[in-house]
Coordinates of C-alpha atoms and ligand atoms in Angstrom, one line a residue:
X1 CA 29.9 10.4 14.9
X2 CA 28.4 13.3 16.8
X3 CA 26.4 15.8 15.0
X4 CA 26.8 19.3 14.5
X5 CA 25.8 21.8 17.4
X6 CA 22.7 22.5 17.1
X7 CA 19.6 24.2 19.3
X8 CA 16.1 22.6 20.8
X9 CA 13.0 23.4 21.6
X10 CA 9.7 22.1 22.3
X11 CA 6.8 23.3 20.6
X12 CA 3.1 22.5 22.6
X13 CA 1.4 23.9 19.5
X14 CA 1.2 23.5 15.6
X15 CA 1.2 27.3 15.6
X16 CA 3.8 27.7 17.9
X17 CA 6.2 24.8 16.1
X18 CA 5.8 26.9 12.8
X19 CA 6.5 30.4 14.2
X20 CA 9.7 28.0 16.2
X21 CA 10.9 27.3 12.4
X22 CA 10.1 30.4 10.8
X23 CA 12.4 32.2 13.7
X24 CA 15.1 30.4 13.6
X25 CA 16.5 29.7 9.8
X26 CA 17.8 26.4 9.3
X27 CA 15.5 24.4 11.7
X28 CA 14.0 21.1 11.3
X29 CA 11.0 19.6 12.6
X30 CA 12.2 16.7 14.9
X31 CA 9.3 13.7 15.6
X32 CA 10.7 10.3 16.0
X33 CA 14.1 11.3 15.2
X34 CA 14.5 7.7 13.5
X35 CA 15.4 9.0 10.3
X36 CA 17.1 13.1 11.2
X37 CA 19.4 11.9 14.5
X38 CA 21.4 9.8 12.3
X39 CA 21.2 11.9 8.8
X40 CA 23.1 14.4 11.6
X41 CA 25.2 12.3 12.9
X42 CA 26.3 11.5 9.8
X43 CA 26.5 15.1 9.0
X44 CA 24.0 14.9 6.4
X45 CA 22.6 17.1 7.7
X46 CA 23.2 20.0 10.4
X47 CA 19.7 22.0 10.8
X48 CA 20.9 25.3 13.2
X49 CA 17.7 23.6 15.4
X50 CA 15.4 21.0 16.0
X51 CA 11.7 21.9 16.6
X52 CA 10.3 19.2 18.4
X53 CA 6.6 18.4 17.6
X54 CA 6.3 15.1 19.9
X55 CA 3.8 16.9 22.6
X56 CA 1.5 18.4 19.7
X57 CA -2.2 16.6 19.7
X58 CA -1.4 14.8 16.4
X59 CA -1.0 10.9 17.9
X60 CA -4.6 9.6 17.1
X61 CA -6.6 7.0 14.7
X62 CA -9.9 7.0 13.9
X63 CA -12.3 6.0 11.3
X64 CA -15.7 7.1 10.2
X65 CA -18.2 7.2 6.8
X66 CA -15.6 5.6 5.0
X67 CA -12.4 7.3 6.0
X68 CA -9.8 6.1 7.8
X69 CA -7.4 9.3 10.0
X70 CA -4.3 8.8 11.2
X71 CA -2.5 12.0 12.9
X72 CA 1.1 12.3 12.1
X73 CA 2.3 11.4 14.9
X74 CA 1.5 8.1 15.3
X75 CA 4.6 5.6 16.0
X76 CA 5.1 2.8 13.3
X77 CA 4.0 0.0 16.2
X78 CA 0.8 2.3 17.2
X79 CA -0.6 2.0 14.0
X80 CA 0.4 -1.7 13.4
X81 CA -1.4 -2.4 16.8
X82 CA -4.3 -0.8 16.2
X83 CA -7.6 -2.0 15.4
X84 CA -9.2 0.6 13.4
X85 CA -6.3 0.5 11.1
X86 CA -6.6 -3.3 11.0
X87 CA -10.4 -3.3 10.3
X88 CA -10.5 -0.3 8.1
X89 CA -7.4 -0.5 5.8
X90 CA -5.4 -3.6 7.3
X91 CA -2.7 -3.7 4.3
X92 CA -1.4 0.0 6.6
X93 CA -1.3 -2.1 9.7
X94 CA 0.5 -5.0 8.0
X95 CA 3.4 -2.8 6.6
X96 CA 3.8 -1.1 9.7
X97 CA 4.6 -3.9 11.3
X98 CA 7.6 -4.9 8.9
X99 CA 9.2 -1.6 9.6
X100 CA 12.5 -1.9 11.3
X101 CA 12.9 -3.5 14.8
X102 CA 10.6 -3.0 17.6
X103 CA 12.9 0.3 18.8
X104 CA 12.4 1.5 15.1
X105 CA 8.4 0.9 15.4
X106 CA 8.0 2.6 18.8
X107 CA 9.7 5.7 18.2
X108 CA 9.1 6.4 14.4
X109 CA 5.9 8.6 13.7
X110 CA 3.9 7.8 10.2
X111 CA 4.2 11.8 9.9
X112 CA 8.2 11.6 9.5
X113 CA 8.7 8.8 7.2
X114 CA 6.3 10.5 4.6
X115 CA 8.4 13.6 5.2
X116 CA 11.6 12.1 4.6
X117 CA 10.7 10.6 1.5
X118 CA 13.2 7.5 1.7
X119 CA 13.1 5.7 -1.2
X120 CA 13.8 2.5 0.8
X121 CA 11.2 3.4 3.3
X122 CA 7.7 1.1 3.4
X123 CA 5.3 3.9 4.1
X124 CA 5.2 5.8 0.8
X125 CA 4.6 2.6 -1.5
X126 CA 1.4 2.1 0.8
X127 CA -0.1 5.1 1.1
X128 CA 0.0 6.0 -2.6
X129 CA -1.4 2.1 -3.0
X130 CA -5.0 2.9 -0.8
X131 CA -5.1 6.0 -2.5
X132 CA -4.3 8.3 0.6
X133 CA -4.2 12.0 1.1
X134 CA -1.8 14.0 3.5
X135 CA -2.7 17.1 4.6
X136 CA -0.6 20.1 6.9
X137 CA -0.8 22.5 9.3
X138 CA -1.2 24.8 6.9
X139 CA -4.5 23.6 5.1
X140 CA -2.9 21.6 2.1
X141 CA -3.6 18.4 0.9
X142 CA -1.4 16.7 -1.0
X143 CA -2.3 13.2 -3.5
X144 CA -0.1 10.8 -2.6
X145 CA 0.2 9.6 -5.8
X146 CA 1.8 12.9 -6.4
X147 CA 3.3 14.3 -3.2
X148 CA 6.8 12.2 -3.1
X149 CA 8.8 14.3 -5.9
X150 CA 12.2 12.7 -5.9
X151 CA 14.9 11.4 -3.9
X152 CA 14.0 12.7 -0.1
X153 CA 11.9 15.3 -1.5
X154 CA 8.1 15.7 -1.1
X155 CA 5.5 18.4 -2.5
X156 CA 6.2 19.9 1.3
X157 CA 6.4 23.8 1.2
X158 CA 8.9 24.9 4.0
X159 CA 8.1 24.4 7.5
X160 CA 4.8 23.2 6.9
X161 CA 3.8 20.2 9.5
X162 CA 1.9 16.9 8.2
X163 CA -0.6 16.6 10.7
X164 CA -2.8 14.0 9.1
X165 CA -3.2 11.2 6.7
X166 CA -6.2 9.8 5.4
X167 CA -7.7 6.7 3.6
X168 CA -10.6 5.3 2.5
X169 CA -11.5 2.3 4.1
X170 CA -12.1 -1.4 2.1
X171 CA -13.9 -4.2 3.4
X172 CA -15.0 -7.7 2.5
X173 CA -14.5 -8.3 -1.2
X174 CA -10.8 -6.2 -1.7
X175 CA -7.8 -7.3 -0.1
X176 CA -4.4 -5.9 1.0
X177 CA -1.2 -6.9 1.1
X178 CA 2.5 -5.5 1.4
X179 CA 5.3 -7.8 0.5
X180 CA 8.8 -6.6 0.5
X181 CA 12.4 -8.0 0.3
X182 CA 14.2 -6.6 3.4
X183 CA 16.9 -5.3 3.6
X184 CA 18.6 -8.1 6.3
X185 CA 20.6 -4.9 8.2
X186 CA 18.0 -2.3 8.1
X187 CA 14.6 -4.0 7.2
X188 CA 14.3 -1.2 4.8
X189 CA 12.8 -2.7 1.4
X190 CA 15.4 -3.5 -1.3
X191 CA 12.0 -3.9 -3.6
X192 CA 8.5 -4.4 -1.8
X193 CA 5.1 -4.4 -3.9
X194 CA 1.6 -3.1 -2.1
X195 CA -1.9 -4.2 -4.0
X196 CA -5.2 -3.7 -3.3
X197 CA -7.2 -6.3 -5.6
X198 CA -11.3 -6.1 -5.5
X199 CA -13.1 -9.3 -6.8
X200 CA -16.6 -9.5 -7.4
X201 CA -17.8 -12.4 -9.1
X202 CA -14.7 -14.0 -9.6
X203 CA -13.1 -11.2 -11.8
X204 CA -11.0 -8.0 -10.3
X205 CA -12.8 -4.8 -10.7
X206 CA -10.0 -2.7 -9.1
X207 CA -6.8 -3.1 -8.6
X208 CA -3.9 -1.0 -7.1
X209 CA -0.5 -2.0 -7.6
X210 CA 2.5 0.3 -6.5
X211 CA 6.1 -1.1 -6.1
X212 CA 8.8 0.9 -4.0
X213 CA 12.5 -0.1 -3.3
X214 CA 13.7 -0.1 -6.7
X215 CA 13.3 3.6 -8.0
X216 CA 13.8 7.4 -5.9
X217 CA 10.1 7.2 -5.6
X218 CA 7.3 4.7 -5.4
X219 CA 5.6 4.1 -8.9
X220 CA 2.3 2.7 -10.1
X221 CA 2.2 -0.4 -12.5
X222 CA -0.2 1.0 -14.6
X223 CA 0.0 -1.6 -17.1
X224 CA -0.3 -4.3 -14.5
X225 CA -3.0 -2.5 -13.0
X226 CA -4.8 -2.4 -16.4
X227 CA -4.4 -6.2 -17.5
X228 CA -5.6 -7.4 -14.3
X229 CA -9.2 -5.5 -14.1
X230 CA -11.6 -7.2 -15.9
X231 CA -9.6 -10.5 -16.0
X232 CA -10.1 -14.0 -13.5
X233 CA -7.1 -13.9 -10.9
X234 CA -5.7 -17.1 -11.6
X235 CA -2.0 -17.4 -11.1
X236 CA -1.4 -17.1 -14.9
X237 CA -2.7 -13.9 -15.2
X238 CA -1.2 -12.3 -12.1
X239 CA 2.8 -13.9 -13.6
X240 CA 1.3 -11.7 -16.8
X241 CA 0.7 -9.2 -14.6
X242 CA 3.9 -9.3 -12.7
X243 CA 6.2 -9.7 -15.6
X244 CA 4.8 -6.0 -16.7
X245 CA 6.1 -4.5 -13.9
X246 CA 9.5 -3.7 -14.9
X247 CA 8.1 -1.5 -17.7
X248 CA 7.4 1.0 -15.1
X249 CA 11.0 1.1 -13.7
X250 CA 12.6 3.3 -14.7
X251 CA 16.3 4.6 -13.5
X252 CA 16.5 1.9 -10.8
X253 CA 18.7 2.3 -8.2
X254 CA 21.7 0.1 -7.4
X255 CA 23.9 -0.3 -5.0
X256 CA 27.0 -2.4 -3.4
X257 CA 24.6 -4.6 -2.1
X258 CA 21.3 -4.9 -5.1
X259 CA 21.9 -3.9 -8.7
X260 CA 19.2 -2.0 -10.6
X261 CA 18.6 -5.2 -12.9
X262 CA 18.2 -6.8 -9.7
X263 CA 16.3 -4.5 -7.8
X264 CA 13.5 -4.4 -10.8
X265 CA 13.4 -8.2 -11.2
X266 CA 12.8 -8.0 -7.3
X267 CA 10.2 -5.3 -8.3
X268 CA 8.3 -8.2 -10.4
X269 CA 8.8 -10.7 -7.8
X270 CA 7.5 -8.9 -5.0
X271 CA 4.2 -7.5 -7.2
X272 CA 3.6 -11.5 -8.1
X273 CA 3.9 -12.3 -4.5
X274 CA 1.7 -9.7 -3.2
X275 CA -1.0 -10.1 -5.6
X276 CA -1.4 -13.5 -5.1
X277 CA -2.0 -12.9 -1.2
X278 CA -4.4 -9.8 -1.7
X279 CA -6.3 -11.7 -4.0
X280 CA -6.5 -14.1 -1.1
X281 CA -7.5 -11.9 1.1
X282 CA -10.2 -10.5 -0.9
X283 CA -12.1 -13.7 -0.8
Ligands
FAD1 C1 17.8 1.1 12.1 C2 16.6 1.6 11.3 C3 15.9 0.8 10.5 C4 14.8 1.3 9.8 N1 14.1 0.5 9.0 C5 13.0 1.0 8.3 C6 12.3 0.1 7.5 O1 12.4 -1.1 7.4 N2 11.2 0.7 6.8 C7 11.0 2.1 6.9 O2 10.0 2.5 6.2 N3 11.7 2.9 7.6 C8 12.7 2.4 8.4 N4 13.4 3.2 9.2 C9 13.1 4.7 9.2 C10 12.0 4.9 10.3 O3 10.8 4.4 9.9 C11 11.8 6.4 10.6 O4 11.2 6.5 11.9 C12 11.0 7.2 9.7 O5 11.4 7.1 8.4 C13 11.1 8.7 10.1 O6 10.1 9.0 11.1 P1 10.5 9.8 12.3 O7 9.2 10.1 13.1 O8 11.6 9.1 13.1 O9 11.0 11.2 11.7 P2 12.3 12.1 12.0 O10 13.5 11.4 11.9 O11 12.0 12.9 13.3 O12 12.2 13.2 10.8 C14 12.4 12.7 9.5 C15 12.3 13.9 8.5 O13 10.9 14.3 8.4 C16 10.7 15.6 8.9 N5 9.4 15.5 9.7 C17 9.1 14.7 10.7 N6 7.9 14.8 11.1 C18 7.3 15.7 10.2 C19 6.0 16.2 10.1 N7 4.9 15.8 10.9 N8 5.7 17.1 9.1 C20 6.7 17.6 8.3 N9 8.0 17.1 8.4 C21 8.3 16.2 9.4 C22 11.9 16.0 9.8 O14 12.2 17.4 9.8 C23 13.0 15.2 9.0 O15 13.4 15.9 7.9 C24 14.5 2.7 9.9 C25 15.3 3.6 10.7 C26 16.3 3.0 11.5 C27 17.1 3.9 12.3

């Protein structure tokens, strides 16, 4: 399929990418094109122009008192490569690295999958996992516990860039991990679970579980969260854990390929697996 006509242009600014989209109605901001070039070839979607962003200075990682930066236009295998993200807030790097194939990872930008909100994608069950923040051109920051709103939809006002997301950074005593069931076409998760466990003393004190996959959005296992802290982590109490999962799933999706029963049992198998390695990791 080819997509609709449509016009280009490079923008060498943030400023001059959002007076490109206010000018011309109907525009989209174009960064790794992994997710927009097919949506239009598919005709999903036919934006009157693409504002490329790929030469603004938003392709960096650093971290420092505690925060972990990435700028959104960091590729999937940039951040999965890097260092700082492996040192600082490693569970980022280790989902990164399941994304796609090796073409998918070195052309798609951290920036775009948050944008496009798949509910498939890996990105937004970690980021609202470590707690992250997003924050635009425009001087918003957005939770991401509550920036992904539905179905491709984000808190995004129109035209407004993500130019940065930040973390805090964990170190010895919590671990991170991202386990999903890939899709065995796409790699996209048909469920995939992200925890962050702290252990002191041979009990969690925090713990962060988020599941993705199986609903529009990713959601927080609140319950499971709450059992866990204060409790050992032996394997019987992360299966308790686990098996509270599907409270939280509500309106799974299903498909041709993974029911919603399915998709939320997945849901509880991923968040046993998961836990089970960050807990793992945190010792
Ligand atoms: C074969 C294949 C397999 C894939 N497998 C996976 C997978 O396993 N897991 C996974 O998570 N993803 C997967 N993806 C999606 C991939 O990760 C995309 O790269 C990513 O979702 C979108 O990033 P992008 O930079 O390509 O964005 P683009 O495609 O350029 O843009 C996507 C949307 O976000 C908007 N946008 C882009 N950047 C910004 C910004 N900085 N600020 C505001 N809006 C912006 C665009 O206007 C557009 O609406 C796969 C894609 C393909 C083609």
């Amino acid at each position: 399929m080819y997509p609709a006509p449509f016009e280009y242009y490079r923008a060498e600014t943030a400023q001059e990418a959002t007076e490109l989209l206010s000018k011309h109605v109907g525009a989209k901001i174009l960064a790794g094109g992994h997710s927009l070039v097919p949506a239009m070839k598919y005709r999903v979607a036919a934006p009157s122009a693409l504002v490329d962003i790929g030469r603004l200075n938003l392709n960096y990682i650093t971290a420092a008192e505690g925060v972990l930066k990435i700028g959104a236009l960091s590729t999937h295998a940039t951040v999965a490569s890097s260092d700082v993200v492996k040192h600082n807030c490693a569970i980022i790097a280790q989902g990164a690295a399941g994304i796609g194939d090796q073409m998918v990872r070195n052309r798609g930008t951290i920036g775009g999958s948050l944008a496009h909100s798949d509910p498939q994608a890996d990105y937004p069950t970690l980021v609202t996992c470590v707690g992250a923040t997003i924050k635009t051109s425009s001087g918003k920051s957005y939770n991401a516990d509550t920036f992904f709103k539905d179905m491709l939809t984000t808190a995004l006002e129109e035209n407004d860039i993500i130019t940065e997301i930040t973390m805090p950074v964990y170190g010895s005593g919590t671990g991170g991990f991202y386990y999903k069931i890939p899709h065995p076409a796409s790699g996209y998760a048909v469920a995939g679970a992200a925890a962050l466990v702290t252990v002191e003393a041979g009990i969690c004190k925090r713990v962060s579980l988020v599941v993705g996959g199986a609903t529009v959005n990713p959601v927080r296992a609140v319950e499971a969260e709450a059992y866990l802290v204060g409790k050992a982590p032996t394997s019987e109490n992360i299966k308790a854990a686990a098996a509270m999962v599907a409270q939280v799933i509500k309106n799974p999706m299903g498909d041709g390929y993974a029911s919603g029963a399915y998709r939320t049992h997945l849901a509880g198998v991923a968040s046993e697996r998961t836990l089970v390695e960050a807990v793992h990791r945190a010792a």
